[in-house]
């Protein structure tokens, strides 16, 4: 891997896009390596992922403009499909993926963050879909996911104007769940916004990993699949996935502990088993 690093911390995997010379822009090789990295995640030992970009300046500054500049119509469509396939794989990945957005999240950068389950960012983050300024449409899902996340009107405004927004506005419109700033630790040392962001993302991922993994996966599936259909069909999806949890070791241990009011035992069975 030239542009992606993977680190395992307990049940949490941290995937870092590392192409600092191009502000972590997504070329074909980065997309291929991302796909390979996700497919190699050991789902028996990993319960949540954090996706971030190397450096403090940029999460991902978009799809690679140099590579796109010479594409034909057919090649452009194929490049869009490649990005869409990888991002859809992330969106439907069995375990939760948290985007830790450190700096620029433009074009494909905003789009990859939207394929993640949860977005957290540093206070220097900048979001936008600048594509129409480059003579193209958003091509890695931006026209679809942005409207679903922040509503049609705000998505159209961002996409048509190609105007970037800062972290506080991204928070206000619901594009990100939380914004992290620099702070000072107990010893008086400055902790950067990016360090606080990454720590918070890992902490959230580790917290998710302490819950019943089959139940968490089923929640992701229920929300993702249910959001695509009408409510009558959506609640049937939920019923099936709810039912699937019964008779798992997690359900028996989790409910048994509650009923026995046995705090010690509760601690012993956490983290839950897979089967
Ligand atoms: N593709 C290729 N290279 C990129 C890039 C991108 N999307 N974004 C930045 N880079 C490269 C720059 O070319 C530059 O390389 P060199 O040092 O070799 O010249 C390097 O990263 C640093 O960038 P800048 O010097 O421009 O840094 P800056 O601080 O002055 O500006 C920036 C930062 C505002 C993010 C600016 O780089 C920028 O506007 N980048 C392009 C953002 C963009 O338009 N993204 C959308 C791409 S289209 C897309 O993503 C389509 C899609 O939906 C699939």
Short mmCIF file of C-alpha atoms and ligand atoms in Angstrom, two decimals:
data_model
loop_
_atom_site.label_atom_id
_atom_site.label_comp_id
_atom_site.label_asym_id
_atom_site.label_seq_id
_atom_site.Cartn_x
_atom_site.Cartn_y
_atom_site.Cartn_z
CA UNK A 1 0.00 0.00 0.00
CA UNK A 2 1.40 3.35 -1.00
CA UNK A 3 -1.39 5.66 0.07
CA UNK A 4 -3.36 3.88 2.81
CA UNK A 5 -2.32 2.88 6.31
CA UNK A 6 -4.25 0.60 8.64
CA UNK A 7 -3.85 0.33 12.39
CA UNK A 8 -5.72 -1.94 14.76
CA UNK A 9 -6.39 -0.72 18.30
CA UNK A 10 -8.36 -3.38 20.16
CA UNK A 11 -11.64 -3.85 18.32
CA UNK A 12 -11.18 -0.59 16.38
CA UNK A 13 -9.49 -0.28 12.98
CA UNK A 14 -8.13 3.10 11.85
CA UNK A 15 -7.82 3.64 8.11
CA UNK A 16 -5.77 6.68 7.04
CA UNK A 17 -5.64 8.10 3.53
CA UNK A 18 -2.04 9.20 3.22
CA UNK A 19 -1.22 11.17 0.08
CA UNK A 20 -0.16 14.48 1.61
CA UNK A 21 1.48 15.91 -1.53
CA UNK A 22 -1.97 16.07 -3.15
CA UNK A 23 -3.87 16.83 0.08
CA UNK A 24 -5.02 13.18 0.09
CA UNK A 25 -6.86 13.55 -3.24
CA UNK A 26 -8.42 10.36 -4.55
CA UNK A 27 -6.83 8.99 -7.69
CA UNK A 28 -7.51 5.51 -9.09
CA UNK A 29 -4.74 3.99 -7.02
CA UNK A 30 -6.06 5.46 -3.76
CA UNK A 31 -9.53 4.12 -4.61
CA UNK A 32 -8.10 0.66 -5.36
CA UNK A 33 -6.09 0.65 -2.13
CA UNK A 34 -9.11 1.77 -0.12
CA UNK A 35 -11.15 -1.07 -1.55
CA UNK A 36 -8.40 -3.60 -0.79
CA UNK A 37 -8.01 -2.24 2.76
CA UNK A 38 -11.72 -2.46 3.58
CA UNK A 39 -11.96 -5.96 2.12
CA UNK A 40 -9.02 -7.07 4.28
CA UNK A 41 -10.60 -5.92 7.57
CA UNK A 42 -10.98 -8.91 9.87
CA UNK A 43 -14.64 -8.75 10.85
CA UNK A 44 -14.15 -11.30 13.64
CA UNK A 45 -11.82 -8.97 15.51
CA UNK A 46 -12.94 -5.51 14.32
CA UNK A 47 -16.22 -3.92 15.40
CA UNK A 48 -15.89 -0.33 14.24
CA UNK A 49 -13.66 1.67 11.90
CA UNK A 50 -12.35 5.23 11.86
CA UNK A 51 -11.55 6.75 8.46
CA UNK A 52 -9.30 9.80 8.40
CA UNK A 53 -6.72 11.67 6.31
CA UNK A 54 -3.02 12.15 7.08
CA UNK A 55 -1.86 15.59 8.23
CA UNK A 56 -3.72 18.48 9.82
CA UNK A 57 -4.63 20.35 6.64
CA UNK A 58 -6.77 17.98 4.64
CA UNK A 59 -9.04 15.01 5.09
CA UNK A 60 -9.48 14.51 1.34
CA UNK A 61 -9.32 17.42 -1.17
CA UNK A 62 -11.49 15.60 -3.69
CA UNK A 63 -11.06 13.31 -6.64
CA UNK A 64 -7.75 13.81 -8.43
CA UNK A 65 -8.23 16.71 -10.82
CA UNK A 66 -5.03 15.93 -12.75
CA UNK A 67 -6.20 12.40 -13.47
CA UNK A 68 -9.72 13.53 -14.38
CA UNK A 69 -8.54 16.34 -16.66
CA UNK A 70 -7.88 14.05 -19.65
CA UNK A 71 -10.74 11.56 -19.28
CA UNK A 72 -13.11 10.86 -22.15
CA UNK A 73 -16.87 10.62 -21.56
CA UNK A 74 -16.66 6.82 -21.18
CA UNK A 75 -13.62 7.04 -18.93
CA UNK A 76 -15.33 9.72 -16.83
CA UNK A 77 -18.32 7.46 -16.34
CA UNK A 78 -16.04 4.53 -15.42
CA UNK A 79 -14.12 6.72 -12.92
CA UNK A 80 -17.44 7.77 -11.36
CA UNK A 81 -18.49 4.13 -11.13
CA UNK A 82 -15.21 3.16 -9.48
CA UNK A 83 -15.65 5.83 -6.80
CA UNK A 84 -19.32 5.01 -6.36
CA UNK A 85 -18.60 1.29 -6.00
CA UNK A 86 -15.95 1.87 -3.33
CA UNK A 87 -18.09 4.41 -1.43
CA UNK A 88 -21.14 2.14 -1.58
CA UNK A 89 -18.98 -0.66 -0.15
CA UNK A 90 -18.07 1.67 2.72
CA UNK A 91 -21.70 2.70 3.22
CA UNK A 92 -22.87 -0.92 3.35
CA UNK A 93 -19.81 -2.21 5.22
CA UNK A 94 -21.12 -4.54 7.95
CA UNK A 95 -19.65 -2.54 10.86
CA UNK A 96 -19.92 1.22 11.61
CA UNK A 97 -17.43 3.58 9.97
CA UNK A 98 -16.75 6.97 11.60
CA UNK A 99 -15.21 9.70 9.43
CA UNK A 100 -12.72 11.87 11.37
CA UNK A 101 -12.52 14.91 9.11
CA UNK A 102 -9.35 16.91 9.64
CA UNK A 103 -9.38 19.89 7.27
CA UNK A 104 -10.54 19.97 3.66
CA UNK A 105 -13.40 17.64 2.71
CA UNK A 106 -14.09 18.85 -0.81
CA UNK A 107 -15.79 17.10 -3.71
CA UNK A 108 -14.90 13.42 -3.37
CA UNK A 109 -13.68 14.21 0.17
CA UNK A 110 -17.11 15.41 1.27
CA UNK A 111 -18.59 12.47 -0.63
CA UNK A 112 -16.47 9.78 1.05
CA UNK A 113 -17.32 11.25 4.46
CA UNK A 114 -21.01 10.98 3.56
CA UNK A 115 -20.62 7.28 2.80
CA UNK A 116 -19.54 6.82 6.43
CA UNK A 117 -22.07 6.28 9.22
CA UNK A 118 -21.00 9.21 11.40
CA UNK A 119 -19.01 12.39 10.67
CA UNK A 120 -16.89 14.19 13.28
CA UNK A 121 -14.58 17.06 12.33
CA UNK A 122 -11.89 19.44 13.52
CA UNK A 123 -12.70 23.16 13.69
CA UNK A 124 -10.54 23.85 10.59
CA UNK A 125 -12.64 21.49 8.46
CA UNK A 126 -14.05 22.87 5.21
CA UNK A 127 -16.80 21.07 3.32
CA UNK A 128 -18.01 21.64 -0.19
CA UNK A 129 -18.96 20.29 -3.56
CA UNK A 130 -16.92 22.54 -5.90
CA UNK A 131 -17.49 20.40 -9.00
CA UNK A 132 -19.62 22.79 -11.06
CA UNK A 133 -16.73 25.23 -10.89
CA UNK A 134 -14.64 22.56 -12.60
CA UNK A 135 -17.25 21.88 -15.27
CA UNK A 136 -18.53 18.59 -13.83
CA UNK A 137 -21.18 17.31 -11.45
CA UNK A 138 -20.33 15.68 -8.12
CA UNK A 139 -19.52 12.16 -9.25
CA UNK A 140 -18.96 9.99 -6.19
CA UNK A 141 -22.49 10.15 -4.78
CA UNK A 142 -22.64 13.85 -3.79
CA UNK A 143 -25.84 14.66 -5.63
CA UNK A 144 -27.56 11.80 -3.82
CA UNK A 145 -26.12 11.57 -0.31
CA UNK A 146 -25.88 15.32 0.40
CA UNK A 147 -29.58 15.79 -0.36
CA UNK A 148 -30.47 12.83 1.82
CA UNK A 149 -28.32 14.11 4.70
CA UNK A 150 -28.99 17.85 4.81
CA UNK A 151 -32.17 18.12 2.71
CA UNK A 152 -32.73 18.93 -0.92
CA UNK A 153 -32.71 22.73 -0.60
CA UNK A 154 -29.42 23.01 1.26
CA UNK A 155 -27.79 20.35 -0.94
CA UNK A 156 -28.86 22.19 -4.09
CA UNK A 157 -27.54 25.45 -2.66
CA UNK A 158 -24.14 23.93 -1.85
CA UNK A 159 -23.86 22.08 -5.16
CA UNK A 160 -25.13 24.86 -7.48
CA UNK A 161 -23.10 27.62 -5.81
CA UNK A 162 -19.98 25.44 -5.30
CA UNK A 163 -19.52 27.45 -2.10
CA UNK A 164 -17.52 25.83 0.67
CA UNK A 165 -18.78 25.84 4.24
CA UNK A 166 -16.84 25.80 7.48
CA UNK A 167 -17.14 23.34 10.34
CA UNK A 168 -19.64 25.40 12.34
CA UNK A 169 -22.03 25.61 9.38
CA UNK A 170 -21.56 21.92 8.63
CA UNK A 171 -22.57 21.27 12.22
CA UNK A 172 -25.55 23.63 11.99
CA UNK A 173 -26.97 21.89 8.92
CA UNK A 174 -26.41 18.41 10.33
CA UNK A 175 -23.61 17.36 8.01
CA UNK A 176 -21.36 16.60 11.00
CA UNK A 177 -22.28 15.40 14.47
CA UNK A 178 -19.56 17.25 16.41
CA UNK A 179 -16.68 19.70 15.97
CA UNK A 180 -13.40 19.46 17.93
CA UNK A 181 -11.00 22.32 18.75
CA UNK A 182 -7.48 22.50 20.17
CA UNK A 183 -7.25 22.36 23.96
CA UNK A 184 -4.69 22.32 26.76
CA UNK A 185 -4.04 19.14 28.73
CA UNK A 186 -3.47 18.94 32.50
CA UNK A 187 0.29 19.46 32.07
CA UNK A 188 -0.35 22.67 30.14
CA UNK A 189 0.57 21.21 26.74
CA UNK A 190 -1.49 22.17 23.73
CA UNK A 191 -3.49 19.33 22.19
CA UNK A 192 -4.28 20.01 18.55
CA UNK A 193 -7.81 19.95 17.16
CA UNK A 194 -6.82 16.99 15.01
CA UNK A 195 -5.52 15.04 18.03
CA UNK A 196 -8.73 15.76 19.94
CA UNK A 197 -10.78 14.78 16.88
CA UNK A 198 -8.97 11.49 16.41
CA UNK A 199 -9.15 10.69 20.13
CA UNK A 200 -12.90 11.38 20.11
CA UNK A 201 -13.47 9.27 16.99
CA UNK A 202 -11.51 6.36 18.44
CA UNK A 203 -13.31 6.69 21.77
CA UNK A 204 -16.67 6.65 20.03
CA UNK A 205 -15.62 3.63 17.95
CA UNK A 206 -14.36 1.82 21.07
CA UNK A 207 -17.66 2.60 22.82
CA UNK A 208 -19.60 1.14 19.89
CA UNK A 209 -17.32 -1.91 20.01
CA UNK A 210 -18.35 -2.58 23.62
CA UNK A 211 -21.94 -3.15 22.54
CA UNK A 212 -23.31 -6.38 21.11
CA UNK A 213 -21.69 -6.63 17.66
CA UNK A 214 -24.50 -8.54 15.97
CA UNK A 215 -27.04 -6.02 17.29
CA UNK A 216 -24.88 -3.07 16.12
CA UNK A 217 -24.50 -4.57 12.64
CA UNK A 218 -28.23 -5.22 12.46
CA UNK A 219 -28.94 -1.61 13.48
CA UNK A 220 -26.75 -0.34 10.63
CA UNK A 221 -28.47 -2.64 8.16
CA UNK A 222 -31.94 -1.72 9.43
CA UNK A 223 -31.29 2.04 9.19
CA UNK A 224 -29.55 1.85 5.80
CA UNK A 225 -32.07 -0.45 4.17
CA UNK A 226 -35.11 1.04 5.90
CA UNK A 227 -34.24 4.56 4.70
CA UNK A 228 -34.54 3.38 1.08
CA UNK A 229 -38.12 2.08 1.32
CA UNK A 230 -41.49 3.23 2.62
CA UNK A 231 -42.34 2.88 6.33
CA UNK A 232 -44.46 -0.27 5.91
CA UNK A 233 -41.56 -2.08 4.28
CA UNK A 234 -39.03 -0.46 6.64
CA UNK A 235 -40.62 -1.80 9.81
CA UNK A 236 -40.65 -5.31 8.31
CA UNK A 237 -36.89 -4.98 7.74
CA UNK A 238 -36.54 -3.92 11.38
CA UNK A 239 -38.70 -6.81 12.65
CA UNK A 240 -36.55 -9.36 10.83
CA UNK A 241 -33.27 -7.90 12.11
CA UNK A 242 -34.71 -7.50 15.64
CA UNK A 243 -35.78 -11.15 15.58
CA UNK A 244 -32.35 -12.23 14.39
CA UNK A 245 -30.82 -10.96 17.63
CA UNK A 246 -32.80 -13.35 19.82
CA UNK A 247 -30.98 -16.45 20.96
CA UNK A 248 -27.60 -14.85 20.30
CA UNK A 249 -25.20 -15.11 23.22
CA UNK A 250 -25.23 -11.32 23.44
CA UNK A 251 -28.99 -11.11 23.84
CA UNK A 252 -29.03 -13.83 26.48
CA UNK A 253 -26.11 -12.36 28.41
CA UNK A 254 -27.26 -8.76 28.08
CA UNK A 255 -30.83 -9.38 29.20
CA UNK A 256 -29.79 -11.99 31.77
CA UNK A 257 -27.41 -9.55 33.42
CA UNK A 258 -30.06 -6.88 33.60
CA UNK A 259 -32.59 -9.24 35.13
CA UNK A 260 -30.09 -10.65 37.64
CA UNK A 261 -28.99 -7.12 38.58
CA UNK A 262 -25.47 -8.56 38.62
CA UNK A 263 -23.06 -5.70 37.93
CA UNK A 264 -19.97 -7.86 38.35
CA UNK A 265 -21.26 -10.40 35.86
CA UNK A 266 -22.20 -7.61 33.49
CA UNK A 267 -18.61 -6.41 33.51
CA UNK A 268 -17.35 -9.95 32.89
CA UNK A 269 -19.37 -10.47 29.74
CA UNK A 270 -18.47 -7.10 28.23
CA UNK A 271 -17.32 -6.96 25.47
CA UNK A 272 -20.02 -9.21 24.14
CA UNK A 273 -19.35 -12.35 22.17
CA UNK A 274 -19.99 -12.63 18.46
CA UNK A 275 -22.07 -15.81 18.46
N1 LIG B 1 -6.63 16.79 -7.15
C1 LIG B 1 -5.32 16.77 -7.43
N2 LIG B 1 -4.41 17.47 -6.74
C2 LIG B 1 -4.86 18.24 -5.75
C3 LIG B 1 -6.21 18.32 -5.40
C4 LIG B 1 -7.14 17.53 -6.15
N3 LIG B 1 -8.45 17.49 -5.88
N4 LIG B 1 -6.36 19.18 -4.36
C5 LIG B 1 -5.13 19.62 -4.09
N5 LIG B 1 -4.22 19.05 -4.90
C6 LIG B 1 -2.76 19.29 -4.93
C7 LIG B 1 -2.42 20.62 -5.58
O1 LIG B 1 -2.40 20.50 -6.98
C8 LIG B 1 -1.07 20.89 -5.00
O2 LIG B 1 -0.12 20.12 -5.67
P1 LIG B 1 1.32 20.76 -6.06
O3 LIG B 1 1.95 21.12 -4.77
O4 LIG B 1 2.00 19.66 -6.81
O5 LIG B 1 0.99 21.97 -6.90
C9 LIG B 1 -1.18 20.32 -3.59
O6 LIG B 1 -2.28 19.42 -3.60
C10 LIG B 1 -1.47 21.37 -2.55
O7 LIG B 1 -2.62 22.09 -2.97
P2 LIG B 1 -2.67 23.69 -3.07
O8 LIG B 1 -1.31 24.25 -3.35
O9 LIG B 1 -3.78 24.05 -3.99
O10 LIG B 1 -3.04 24.05 -1.55
P3 LIG B 1 -3.82 25.31 -1.04
O11 LIG B 1 -3.70 25.31 0.44
O12 LIG B 1 -3.42 26.55 -1.78
O13 LIG B 1 -5.36 25.03 -1.42
C11 LIG B 1 -7.34 23.69 -1.64
C12 LIG B 1 -6.04 23.95 -0.85
C13 LIG B 1 -8.30 24.86 -1.44
C14 LIG B 1 -7.98 22.42 -1.09
C15 LIG B 1 -6.99 23.53 -3.14
O14 LIG B 1 -5.94 22.59 -3.27
C16 LIG B 1 -8.14 23.06 -3.97
O15 LIG B 1 -9.04 23.86 -4.29
N6 LIG B 1 -8.15 21.77 -4.36
C17 LIG B 1 -9.15 21.23 -5.24
C18 LIG B 1 -10.46 21.00 -4.47
C19 LIG B 1 -11.53 20.50 -5.41
O16 LIG B 1 -11.94 21.17 -6.32
N7 LIG B 1 -12.01 19.26 -5.14
C20 LIG B 1 -13.03 18.64 -5.95
C21 LIG B 1 -12.42 17.80 -7.01
S1 LIG B 1 -13.61 17.25 -8.17
C22 LIG B 1 -14.31 15.88 -7.49
O17 LIG B 1 -14.04 15.52 -6.36
C23 LIG B 1 -15.26 15.17 -8.39
C24 LIG B 1 -16.07 14.12 -7.79
O18 LIG B 1 -17.07 14.39 -7.18
C25 LIG B 1 -15.74 12.73 -7.98
#
